[in-house]
mmCIF file with all atom_site columns, C-alpha atoms in Angstrom:
data_model
loop_
_atom_site.group_PDB
_atom_site.id
_atom_site.type_symbol
_atom_site.label_atom_id
_atom_site.label_alt_id
_atom_site.label_comp_id
_atom_site.label_asym_id
_atom_site.label_entity_id
_atom_site.label_seq_id
_atom_site.pdbx_PDB_ins_code
_atom_site.Cartn_x
_atom_site.Cartn_y
_atom_site.Cartn_z
_atom_site.occupancy
_atom_site.B_iso_or_equiv
_atom_site.pdbx_formal_charge
_atom_site.auth_seq_id
_atom_site.auth_comp_id
_atom_site.auth_asym_id
_atom_site.auth_atom_id
_atom_site.pdbx_PDB_model_num
ATOM 1   C CA . ILE P 1 1   ? 57.539 -15.371 -17.049 1.00 63.00 ? 882  ILE P CA 1
ATOM 2   C CA . GLN P 1 2   ? 60.365 -14.626 -13.929 1.00 64.00 ? 883  GLN P CA 1
ATOM 3   C CA . GLU P 1 3   ? 58.230 -11.254 -13.134 1.00 65.00 ? 884  GLU P CA 1
ATOM 4   C CA . VAL P 1 4   ? 55.112 -13.721 -11.967 1.00 60.00 ? 885  VAL P CA 1
ATOM 5   C CA . GLY P 1 5   ? 57.305 -16.315 -9.889  1.00 61.00 ? 886  GLY P CA 1
ATOM 6   C CA . ALA P 1 6   ? 56.281 -19.081 -13.004 1.00 66.00 ? 887  ALA P CA 1
ATOM 7   C CA . ALA P 1 7   ? 59.964 -20.100 -14.475 1.00 69.00 ? 888  ALA P CA 1
ATOM 8   C CA . PRO P 1 8   ? 59.902 -22.593 -12.575 1.00 77.00 ? 889  PRO P CA 1
ATOM 9   C CA . TYR P 1 9   ? 57.372 -24.962 -13.663 1.00 80.00 ? 890  TYR P CA 1
ATOM 10  C CA . VAL P 1 10  ? 57.852 -22.889 -17.845 1.00 88.00 ? 891  VAL P CA 1
ATOM 11  C CA . ASP P 1 11  ? 59.869 -22.404 -20.188 1.00 89.00 ? 892  ASP P CA 1
ATOM 12  C CA . VAL P 1 12  ? 59.829 -20.399 -22.441 1.00 91.00 ? 893  VAL P CA 1
ATOM 13  C CA . VAL P 1 13  ? 61.315 -21.018 -25.491 1.00 91.00 ? 894  VAL P CA 1
ATOM 14  C CA . ASP P 1 14  ? 62.133 -19.054 -29.385 1.00 90.00 ? 895  ASP P CA 1
ATOM 15  C CA . ASP P 1 15  ? 59.719 -20.149 -32.238 1.00 88.00 ? 896  ASP P CA 1
ATOM 16  C CA . PRO P 1 16  ? 59.259 -19.408 -35.757 1.00 88.00 ? 897  PRO P CA 1
ATOM 17  C CA . ARG P 1 17  ? 55.906 -19.065 -35.591 1.00 88.00 ? 898  ARG P CA 1
ATOM 18  C CA . GLY P 1 18  ? 56.470 -16.974 -32.152 1.00 90.00 ? 899  GLY P CA 1
ATOM 19  C CA . VAL P 1 19  ? 56.956 -17.954 -28.595 1.00 92.00 ? 900  VAL P CA 1
ATOM 20  C CA . ILE P 1 20  ? 56.172 -21.104 -26.602 1.00 93.00 ? 901  ILE P CA 1
ATOM 21  C CA . LEU P 1 21  ? 55.510 -21.021 -22.962 1.00 95.00 ? 902  LEU P CA 1
ATOM 22  C CA . ARG P 1 22  ? 56.474 -25.560 -22.677 1.00 95.00 ? 903  ARG P CA 1
ATOM 23  C CA . PHE P 1 23  ? 54.737 -26.266 -19.271 1.00 94.00 ? 904  PHE P CA 1
ATOM 24  C CA . ASP P 1 24  ? 56.225 -29.695 -17.476 1.00 85.00 ? 905  ASP P CA 1
ATOM 25  C CA . SER P 1 25  ? 52.886 -31.985 -17.526 1.00 85.00 ? 906  SER P CA 1
ATOM 26  C CA . GLN P 1 26  ? 53.912 -33.201 -13.739 1.00 87.00 ? 907  GLN P CA 1
ATOM 27  C CA . ALA P 1 27  ? 53.340 -28.757 -13.013 1.00 88.00 ? 908  ALA P CA 1
ATOM 28  C CA . LEU P 1 28  ? 49.670 -29.344 -14.561 1.00 91.00 ? 909  LEU P CA 1
ATOM 29  C CA . PHE P 1 29  ? 48.485 -33.545 -14.526 1.00 90.00 ? 910  PHE P CA 1
ATOM 30  C CA . ARG P 1 30  ? 48.794 -36.832 -13.065 1.00 87.00 ? 911  ARG P CA 1
ATOM 31  C CA . SER P 1 31  ? 50.486 -39.595 -15.030 1.00 85.00 ? 912  SER P CA 1
ATOM 32  C CA . GLY P 1 32  ? 46.955 -40.592 -17.641 1.00 88.00 ? 913  GLY P CA 1
ATOM 33  C CA . GLU P 1 33  ? 45.100 -38.094 -16.859 1.00 89.00 ? 914  GLU P CA 1
ATOM 34  C CA . ALA P 1 34  ? 44.063 -34.789 -18.300 1.00 91.00 ? 915  ALA P CA 1
ATOM 35  C CA . LYS P 1 35  ? 42.543 -32.593 -14.676 1.00 92.00 ? 916  LYS P CA 1
ATOM 36  C CA . VAL P 1 36  ? 43.933 -30.098 -13.461 1.00 92.00 ? 917  VAL P CA 1
ATOM 37  C CA . LEU P 1 37  ? 45.614 -30.484 -10.534 1.00 90.00 ? 918  LEU P CA 1
ATOM 38  C CA . PRO P 1 38  ? 45.826 -27.427 -7.256  1.00 88.00 ? 919  PRO P CA 1
ATOM 39  C CA . ASP P 1 39  ? 49.002 -26.374 -8.680  1.00 87.00 ? 920  ASP P CA 1
ATOM 40  C CA . GLY P 1 40  ? 48.642 -26.659 -11.416 1.00 89.00 ? 921  GLY P CA 1
ATOM 41  C CA . VAL P 1 41  ? 45.710 -24.181 -10.811 1.00 90.00 ? 922  VAL P CA 1
ATOM 42  C CA . VAL P 1 42  ? 47.974 -21.472 -9.933  1.00 89.00 ? 923  VAL P CA 1
ATOM 43  C CA . VAL P 1 43  ? 50.623 -21.840 -12.076 1.00 91.00 ? 924  VAL P CA 1
ATOM 44  C CA . LEU P 1 44  ? 47.593 -21.491 -14.960 1.00 93.00 ? 925  LEU P CA 1
ATOM 45  C CA . THR P 1 45  ? 46.403 -18.724 -13.110 1.00 92.00 ? 926  THR P CA 1
ATOM 46  C CA . THR P 1 46  ? 49.581 -16.774 -12.646 1.00 91.00 ? 927  THR P CA 1
ATOM 47  C CA . VAL P 1 47  ? 50.087 -17.429 -16.557 1.00 93.00 ? 928  VAL P CA 1
ATOM 48  C CA . SER P 1 48  ? 47.123 -16.873 -17.556 1.00 94.00 ? 929  SER P CA 1
ATOM 49  C CA . GLU P 1 49  ? 47.776 -12.974 -15.929 1.00 92.00 ? 930  GLU P CA 1
ATOM 50  C CA . VAL P 1 50  ? 50.341 -12.287 -18.567 1.00 91.00 ? 931  VAL P CA 1
ATOM 51  C CA . LEU P 1 51  ? 48.831 -13.621 -21.425 1.00 94.00 ? 932  LEU P CA 1
ATOM 52  C CA . ASP P 1 52  ? 45.810 -12.036 -20.464 1.00 93.00 ? 933  ASP P CA 1
ATOM 53  C CA . GLY P 1 53  ? 47.832 -8.630  -21.297 1.00 90.00 ? 934  GLY P CA 1
ATOM 54  C CA . LEU P 1 54  ? 48.826 -9.665  -24.905 1.00 91.00 ? 935  LEU P CA 1
ATOM 55  C CA . ASP P 1 55  ? 46.010 -9.794  -28.615 1.00 88.00 ? 936  ASP P CA 1
ATOM 56  C CA . ASN P 1 56  ? 47.990 -12.745 -30.527 1.00 92.00 ? 937  ASN P CA 1
ATOM 57  C CA . LEU P 1 57  ? 46.558 -15.752 -30.979 1.00 93.00 ? 938  LEU P CA 1
ATOM 58  C CA . LEU P 1 58  ? 47.230 -18.779 -28.573 1.00 95.00 ? 939  LEU P CA 1
ATOM 59  C CA . VAL P 1 59  ? 47.665 -22.574 -29.652 1.00 96.00 ? 940  VAL P CA 1
ATOM 60  C CA . VAL P 1 60  ? 47.565 -24.217 -27.031 1.00 98.00 ? 941  VAL P CA 1
ATOM 61  C CA . GLU P 1 61  ? 49.886 -27.678 -27.364 1.00 97.00 ? 942  GLU P CA 1
ATOM 62  C CA . GLY P 1 62  ? 49.443 -31.400 -25.746 1.00 97.00 ? 943  GLY P CA 1
ATOM 63  C CA . HIS P 1 63  ? 51.901 -33.784 -26.052 1.00 96.00 ? 944  HIS P CA 1
ATOM 64  C CA . THR P 1 64  ? 52.055 -37.201 -24.532 1.00 94.00 ? 945  THR P CA 1
ATOM 65  C CA . ASP P 1 65  ? 55.580 -39.755 -24.438 1.00 93.00 ? 946  ASP P CA 1
ATOM 66  C CA . ASN P 1 66  ? 55.683 -42.678 -26.262 1.00 94.00 ? 947  ASN P CA 1
ATOM 67  C CA . VAL P 1 67  ? 53.857 -45.194 -23.082 1.00 93.00 ? 948  VAL P CA 1
ATOM 68  C CA . PRO P 1 68  ? 50.496 -46.335 -24.253 1.00 91.00 ? 949  PRO P CA 1
ATOM 69  C CA . THR P 1 69  ? 47.707 -45.033 -22.387 1.00 90.00 ? 950  THR P CA 1
ATOM 70  C CA . GLY P 1 70  ? 46.488 -48.235 -21.307 1.00 85.00 ? 951  GLY P CA 1
ATOM 71  C CA . GLY P 1 71  ? 42.976 -47.447 -22.573 1.00 77.00 ? 952  GLY P CA 1
ATOM 72  C CA . SER P 1 72  ? 40.817 -46.152 -19.564 1.00 73.00 ? 953  SER P CA 1
ATOM 73  C CA . PRO P 1 73  ? 40.042 -43.624 -20.072 1.00 89.00 ? 954  PRO P CA 1
ATOM 74  C CA . TRP P 1 74  ? 41.752 -42.738 -22.925 1.00 91.00 ? 955  TRP P CA 1
ATOM 75  C CA . PRO P 1 75  ? 41.710 -45.143 -25.816 1.00 93.00 ? 956  PRO P CA 1
ATOM 76  C CA . THR P 1 76  ? 45.755 -43.552 -26.593 1.00 94.00 ? 957  THR P CA 1
ATOM 77  C CA . ASN P 1 77  ? 48.030 -40.781 -26.659 1.00 95.00 ? 958  ASN P CA 1
ATOM 78  C CA . TRP P 1 78  ? 45.856 -38.860 -28.960 1.00 96.00 ? 959  TRP P CA 1
ATOM 79  C CA . GLU P 1 79  ? 42.860 -38.541 -26.871 1.00 95.00 ? 960  GLU P CA 1
ATOM 80  C CA . LEU P 1 80  ? 44.825 -37.657 -23.555 1.00 95.00 ? 961  LEU P CA 1
ATOM 81  C CA . SER P 1 81  ? 46.883 -35.347 -25.516 1.00 96.00 ? 962  SER P CA 1
ATOM 82  C CA . THR P 1 82  ? 43.996 -34.037 -27.279 1.00 96.00 ? 963  THR P CA 1
ATOM 83  C CA . ALA P 1 83  ? 42.136 -33.932 -23.151 1.00 95.00 ? 964  ALA P CA 1
ATOM 84  C CA . ARG P 1 84  ? 45.104 -32.107 -21.802 1.00 95.00 ? 965  ARG P CA 1
ATOM 85  C CA . ALA P 1 85  ? 45.523 -29.110 -24.247 1.00 97.00 ? 966  ALA P CA 1
ATOM 86  C CA . THR P 1 86  ? 41.518 -29.025 -23.791 1.00 96.00 ? 967  THR P CA 1
ATOM 87  C CA . ASN P 1 87  ? 41.131 -28.593 -20.897 1.00 95.00 ? 968  ASN P CA 1
ATOM 88  C CA . VAL P 1 88  ? 43.780 -26.223 -20.726 1.00 95.00 ? 969  VAL P CA 1
ATOM 89  C CA . LEU P 1 89  ? 42.059 -24.327 -23.311 1.00 96.00 ? 970  LEU P CA 1
ATOM 90  C CA . ARG P 1 90  ? 38.607 -24.207 -20.760 1.00 95.00 ? 971  ARG P CA 1
ATOM 91  C CA . PHE P 1 91  ? 41.060 -22.748 -18.522 1.00 95.00 ? 972  PHE P CA 1
ATOM 92  C CA . PHE P 1 92  ? 42.527 -20.133 -19.523 1.00 95.00 ? 973  PHE P CA 1
ATOM 93  C CA . THR P 1 93  ? 38.518 -19.393 -21.515 1.00 94.00 ? 974  THR P CA 1
ATOM 94  C CA . GLU P 1 94  ? 36.109 -20.298 -18.071 1.00 93.00 ? 975  GLU P CA 1
ATOM 95  C CA . VAL P 1 95  ? 37.983 -19.367 -15.953 1.00 93.00 ? 976  VAL P CA 1
ATOM 96  C CA . ALA P 1 96  ? 40.705 -17.377 -16.449 1.00 93.00 ? 977  ALA P CA 1
ATOM 97  C CA . GLY P 1 97  ? 38.562 -14.600 -19.178 1.00 94.00 ? 978  GLY P CA 1
ATOM 98  C CA . LEU P 1 98  ? 40.655 -15.270 -22.002 1.00 95.00 ? 979  LEU P CA 1
ATOM 99  C CA . PRO P 1 99  ? 38.587 -14.300 -25.283 1.00 94.00 ? 980  PRO P CA 1
ATOM 100 C CA . PRO P 1 100 ? 37.991 -18.092 -26.507 1.00 93.00 ? 981  PRO P CA 1
ATOM 101 C CA . VAL P 1 101 ? 37.879 -16.695 -29.873 1.00 92.00 ? 982  VAL P CA 1
ATOM 102 C CA . ARG P 1 102 ? 41.814 -16.104 -29.590 1.00 93.00 ? 983  ARG P CA 1
ATOM 103 C CA . LEU P 1 103 ? 42.428 -19.912 -28.568 1.00 95.00 ? 984  LEU P CA 1
ATOM 104 C CA . SER P 1 104 ? 42.119 -23.187 -30.396 1.00 96.00 ? 985  SER P CA 1
ATOM 105 C CA . ALA P 1 105 ? 43.582 -26.508 -28.901 1.00 97.00 ? 986  ALA P CA 1
ATOM 106 C CA . ALA P 1 106 ? 46.023 -29.351 -30.198 1.00 97.00 ? 987  ALA P CA 1
ATOM 107 C CA . GLY P 1 107 ? 47.047 -32.543 -29.565 1.00 97.00 ? 988  GLY P CA 1
ATOM 108 C CA . TYR P 1 108 ? 49.988 -34.645 -30.949 1.00 97.00 ? 989  TYR P CA 1
ATOM 109 C CA . ALA P 1 109 ? 50.427 -37.261 -28.887 1.00 95.00 ? 990  ALA P CA 1
ATOM 110 C CA . ASP P 1 110 ? 54.279 -38.766 -29.392 1.00 95.00 ? 991  ASP P CA 1
ATOM 111 C CA . THR P 1 111 ? 54.172 -37.262 -32.959 1.00 96.00 ? 992  THR P CA 1
ATOM 112 C CA . ARG P 1 112 ? 57.071 -34.167 -31.772 1.00 95.00 ? 993  ARG P CA 1
ATOM 113 C CA . PRO P 1 113 ? 58.942 -35.809 -29.225 1.00 94.00 ? 994  PRO P CA 1
ATOM 114 C CA . ARG P 1 114 ? 61.590 -33.566 -27.706 1.00 93.00 ? 995  ARG P CA 1
ATOM 115 C CA . ALA P 1 115 ? 64.253 -36.319 -26.778 1.00 94.00 ? 996  ALA P CA 1
ATOM 116 C CA . ASP P 1 116 ? 64.026 -40.374 -27.200 1.00 93.00 ? 997  ASP P CA 1
ATOM 117 C CA . ASN P 1 117 ? 61.904 -41.886 -25.107 1.00 90.00 ? 998  ASN P CA 1
ATOM 118 C CA . ASP P 1 118 ? 64.214 -44.777 -24.141 1.00 93.00 ? 999  ASP P CA 1
ATOM 119 C CA . THR P 1 119 ? 64.584 -42.727 -20.211 1.00 94.00 ? 1000 THR P CA 1
ATOM 120 C CA . PRO P 1 120 ? 62.100 -41.938 -18.016 1.00 92.00 ? 1001 PRO P CA 1
ATOM 121 C CA . GLU P 1 121 ? 63.911 -38.568 -17.831 1.00 92.00 ? 1002 GLU P CA 1
ATOM 122 C CA . SER P 1 122 ? 62.975 -38.354 -21.369 1.00 92.00 ? 1003 SER P CA 1
ATOM 123 C CA . ARG P 1 123 ? 59.726 -39.960 -21.778 1.00 92.00 ? 1004 ARG P CA 1
ATOM 124 C CA . ALA P 1 124 ? 58.888 -36.968 -18.718 1.00 90.00 ? 1005 ALA P CA 1
ATOM 125 C CA . GLU P 1 125 ? 60.952 -34.087 -21.172 1.00 92.00 ? 1006 GLU P CA 1
ATOM 126 C CA . ASN P 1 126 ? 58.277 -34.611 -23.368 1.00 93.00 ? 1007 ASN P CA 1
ATOM 127 C CA . ARG P 1 127 ? 54.950 -34.908 -21.471 1.00 93.00 ? 1008 ARG P CA 1
ATOM 128 C CA . ARG P 1 128 ? 54.431 -31.118 -21.982 1.00 94.00 ? 1009 ARG P CA 1
ATOM 129 C CA . VAL P 1 129 ? 51.846 -28.940 -22.753 1.00 96.00 ? 1010 VAL P CA 1
ATOM 130 C CA . GLU P 1 130 ? 52.748 -26.074 -24.988 1.00 97.00 ? 1011 GLU P CA 1
ATOM 131 C CA . VAL P 1 131 ? 51.516 -23.005 -25.173 1.00 96.00 ? 1012 VAL P CA 1
ATOM 132 C CA . VAL P 1 132 ? 52.124 -20.570 -28.934 1.00 95.00 ? 1013 VAL P CA 1
ATOM 133 C CA . ILE P 1 133 ? 51.959 -16.842 -28.059 1.00 93.00 ? 1014 ILE P CA 1
ATOM 134 C CA . VAL P 1 134 ? 51.566 -16.177 -32.253 1.00 91.00 ? 1015 VAL P CA 1
ATOM 135 C CA . VAL P 1 135 ? 53.682 -13.707 -33.213 1.00 86.00 ? 1016 VAL P CA 1
ATOM 136 C CA . ALA P 1 136 ? 53.235 -12.317 -37.370 1.00 66.00 ? 1017 ALA P CA 1
ATOM 137 C CA . PRO P 1 137 ? 52.888 -13.647 -40.269 1.00 62.00 ? 1018 PRO P CA 1
ATOM 138 C CA . PHE P 1 138 ? 51.875 -16.493 -38.738 1.00 58.00 ? 1019 PHE P CA 1
ATOM 139 C CA . ALA P 1 139 ? 48.722 -14.130 -36.624 1.00 57.00 ? 1020 ALA P CA 1
ATOM 140 C CA . GLU P 1 140 ? 47.702 -12.494 -40.226 1.00 55.00 ? 1021 GLU P CA 1
ATOM 141 C CA . GLN P 1 141 ? 47.575 -15.072 -41.644 1.00 54.00 ? 1022 GLN P CA 1
ATOM 142 C CA . ALA P 1 142 ? 45.401 -16.907 -39.551 1.00 53.00 ? 1023 ALA P CA 1
ATOM 143 C CA . LEU P 1 143 ? 42.718 -13.086 -39.392 1.00 52.00 ? 1024 LEU P CA 1
ATOM 144 C CA . GLU P 1 144 ? 43.215 -12.868 -42.987 1.00 50.00 ? 1025 GLU P CA 1
ATOM 145 C CA . LEU P 1 145 ? 41.207 -14.938 -44.469 1.00 45.00 ? 1026 LEU P CA 1
ATOM 146 C CA . ASP P 1 146 ? 39.243 -14.299 -47.280 1.00 46.00 ? 1027 ASP P CA 1
ATOM 147 C CA . VAL P 1 147 ? 36.987 -16.496 -47.537 1.00 41.00 ? 1028 VAL P CA 1
ATOM 148 C CA . ALA P 1 148 ? 33.708 -16.021 -48.281 1.00 45.00 ? 1029 ALA P CA 1
ATOM 149 C CA . ASP P 1 149 ? 30.255 -16.645 -46.191 1.00 45.00 ? 1030 ASP P CA 1
ATOM 150 C CA . ASP P 1 150 ? 28.739 -18.758 -49.401 1.00 49.00 ? 1031 ASP P CA 1
ATOM 151 C CA . ASP P 1 151 ? 32.641 -20.259 -48.815 1.00 46.00 ? 1032 ASP P CA 1
ATOM 152 C CA . ILE P 1 152 ? 32.117 -22.250 -45.833 1.00 42.00 ? 1033 ILE P CA 1
ATOM 153 C CA . PRO P 1 153 ? 31.211 -25.752 -45.554 1.00 44.00 ? 1034 PRO P CA 1
ATOM 154 C CA . ARG P 1 154 ? 28.125 -26.603 -44.229 1.00 44.00 ? 1035 ARG P CA 1
ATOM 155 C CA . ALA P 1 155 ? 26.573 -28.967 -42.720 1.00 44.00 ? 1036 ALA P CA 1
ATOM 156 C CA . ALA P 1 156 ? 24.386 -29.999 -45.127 1.00 47.00 ? 1037 ALA P CA 1
ATOM 157 C CA . ASP P 1 157 ? 26.742 -30.050 -48.204 1.00 47.00 ? 1038 ASP P CA 1
ATOM 158 C CA . PHE P 1 158 ? 27.711 -32.923 -46.879 1.00 46.00 ? 1039 PHE P CA 1
ATOM 159 C CA . GLY P 1 159 ? 24.050 -35.182 -46.594 1.00 48.00 ? 1040 GLY P CA 1
ATOM 160 C CA . ALA P 1 160 ? 23.383 -34.041 -42.852 1.00 46.00 ? 1041 ALA P CA 1
ATOM 161 C CA . GLU P 1 161 ? 20.011 -33.294 -41.942 1.00 49.00 ? 1042 GLU P CA 1
ATOM 162 C CA . VAL P 1 162 ? 20.490 -29.897 -40.447 1.00 45.00 ? 1043 VAL P CA 1
ATOM 163 C CA . GLU P 1 163 ? 17.613 -29.053 -37.461 1.00 48.00 ? 1044 GLU P CA 1
ATOM 164 C CA . ASP P 1 164 ? 18.978 -24.990 -37.307 1.00 47.00 ? 1045 ASP P CA 1
ATOM 165 C CA . PRO P 1 165 ? 17.628 -23.905 -40.496 1.00 46.00 ? 1046 PRO P CA 1
ATOM 166 C CA . ALA P 1 166 ? 18.292 -20.462 -39.809 1.00 47.00 ? 1047 ALA P CA 1
ATOM 167 C CA . ASP P 1 167 ? 22.473 -21.459 -39.018 1.00 45.00 ? 1048 ASP P CA 1
ATOM 168 C CA . PRO P 1 168 ? 22.567 -24.918 -41.695 1.00 40.00 ? 1049 PRO P CA 1
ATOM 169 C CA . ARG P 1 169 ? 26.425 -24.483 -40.650 1.00 39.00 ? 1050 ARG P CA 1
ATOM 170 C CA . ILE P 1 170 ? 25.479 -26.269 -36.878 1.00 40.00 ? 1051 ILE P CA 1
ATOM 171 C CA . VAL P 1 171 ? 26.698 -29.732 -37.050 1.00 36.00 ? 1052 VAL P CA 1
ATOM 172 C CA . PRO P 1 172 ? 23.597 -31.660 -35.582 1.00 38.00 ? 1053 PRO P CA 1
ATOM 173 C CA . ASP P 1 173 ? 23.979 -33.919 -32.718 1.00 41.00 ? 1054 ASP P CA 1
ATOM 174 C CA . ASN P 1 174 ? 23.384 -36.495 -35.005 1.00 36.00 ? 1055 ASN P CA 1
ATOM 175 C CA . LEU P 1 175 ? 25.784 -36.415 -36.975 1.00 34.00 ? 1056 LEU P CA 1
ATOM 176 C CA . LEU P 1 176 ? 28.892 -37.944 -35.091 1.00 37.00 ? 1057 LEU P CA 1
ATOM 177 C CA . ASP P 1 177 ? 28.450 -40.674 -32.271 1.00 40.00 ? 1058 ASP P CA 1
ATOM 178 C CA . LEU P 1 178 ? 31.502 -40.184 -29.776 1.00 42.00 ? 1059 LEU P CA 1
ATOM 179 C CA . SER P 1 179 ? 30.052 -42.854 -26.949 1.00 44.00 ? 1060 SER P CA 1
ATOM 180 C CA . ALA P 1 180 ? 29.842 -45.591 -29.442 1.00 42.00 ? 1061 ALA P CA 1
ATOM 181 C CA . GLU P 1 181 ? 32.640 -48.122 -28.973 1.00 49.00 ? 1062 GLU P CA 1
ATOM 182 C CA . PRO P 1 182 ? 35.707 -47.856 -30.899 1.00 46.00 ? 1063 PRO P CA 1
ATOM 183 C CA . VAL P 1 183 ? 35.481 -50.287 -34.022 1.00 44.00 ? 1064 VAL P CA 1
ATOM 184 C CA . GLU P 1 184 ? 38.877 -52.267 -34.053 1.00 50.00 ? 1065 GLU P CA 1
ATOM 185 C CA . PRO P 1 185 ? 40.976 -51.847 -38.018 1.00 48.00 ? 1066 PRO P CA 1
ATOM 186 C CA . GLU P 1 186 ? 40.939 -55.109 -40.102 1.00 51.00 ? 1067 GLU P CA 1
ATOM 187 C CA . PRO P 1 187 ? 44.613 -56.813 -40.288 1.00 53.00 ? 1068 PRO P CA 1
ATOM 188 C CA . LEU P 1 188 ? 45.768 -55.126 -43.691 1.00 49.00 ? 1069 LEU P CA 1
ATOM 189 C CA . THR P 1 189 ? 45.723 -57.698 -47.068 1.00 49.00 ? 1070 THR P CA 1
ATOM 190 C CA . GLY P 1 190 ? 48.636 -57.801 -49.343 1.00 49.00 ? 1071 GLY P CA 1
ATOM 191 C CA . ALA P 1 191 ? 52.046 -58.519 -50.895 1.00 47.00 ? 1072 ALA P CA 1
ATOM 192 C CA . ASN P 1 192 ? 53.474 -55.816 -48.038 1.00 46.00 ? 1073 ASN P CA 1
ATOM 193 C CA . ASN P 1 193 ? 51.471 -57.068 -44.979 1.00 42.00 ? 1074 ASN P CA 1
ATOM 194 C CA . GLY P 1 194 ? 54.334 -60.621 -44.380 1.00 44.00 ? 1075 GLY P CA 1
#
């Protein structure tokens, strides 16, 4: 990372799962947004050149601070952190050409803070995207799953009508309506809900 000039924007951290490349979210995104900034494109391009030389699985993880998003366009920090991780993943696959089969994305909202959220500095430390370069035994476990094709869950197993009988694993378009307005949960009632 130092050799390619990305060190000011990326910390390299040892982790039991492998090596983590920790990006400061300010290097990649504006506050409350998930579109990669032009400077972020430069950083991601530089890092992708390093990642292209590896065969490891890569997990892109999005993290936020605990400040509510304000509702639009992200109802919660879950959506924001996931959108940021997904946009970095898409950059790596669609722009940098990394093999999609090696990548996955996850959003953790504010559930895995690095610091308390009491000051602007600590909140900034919690806003980040991390790329986990997965090493054995975690990669071996992920790649060596011994699952028979008949054991793979299929849409029809959950009562969905299958649009393509040739591949019943395809989830039909009408199974999920992501455009629907979120439903406000009803308050819980009971002895513990004072």
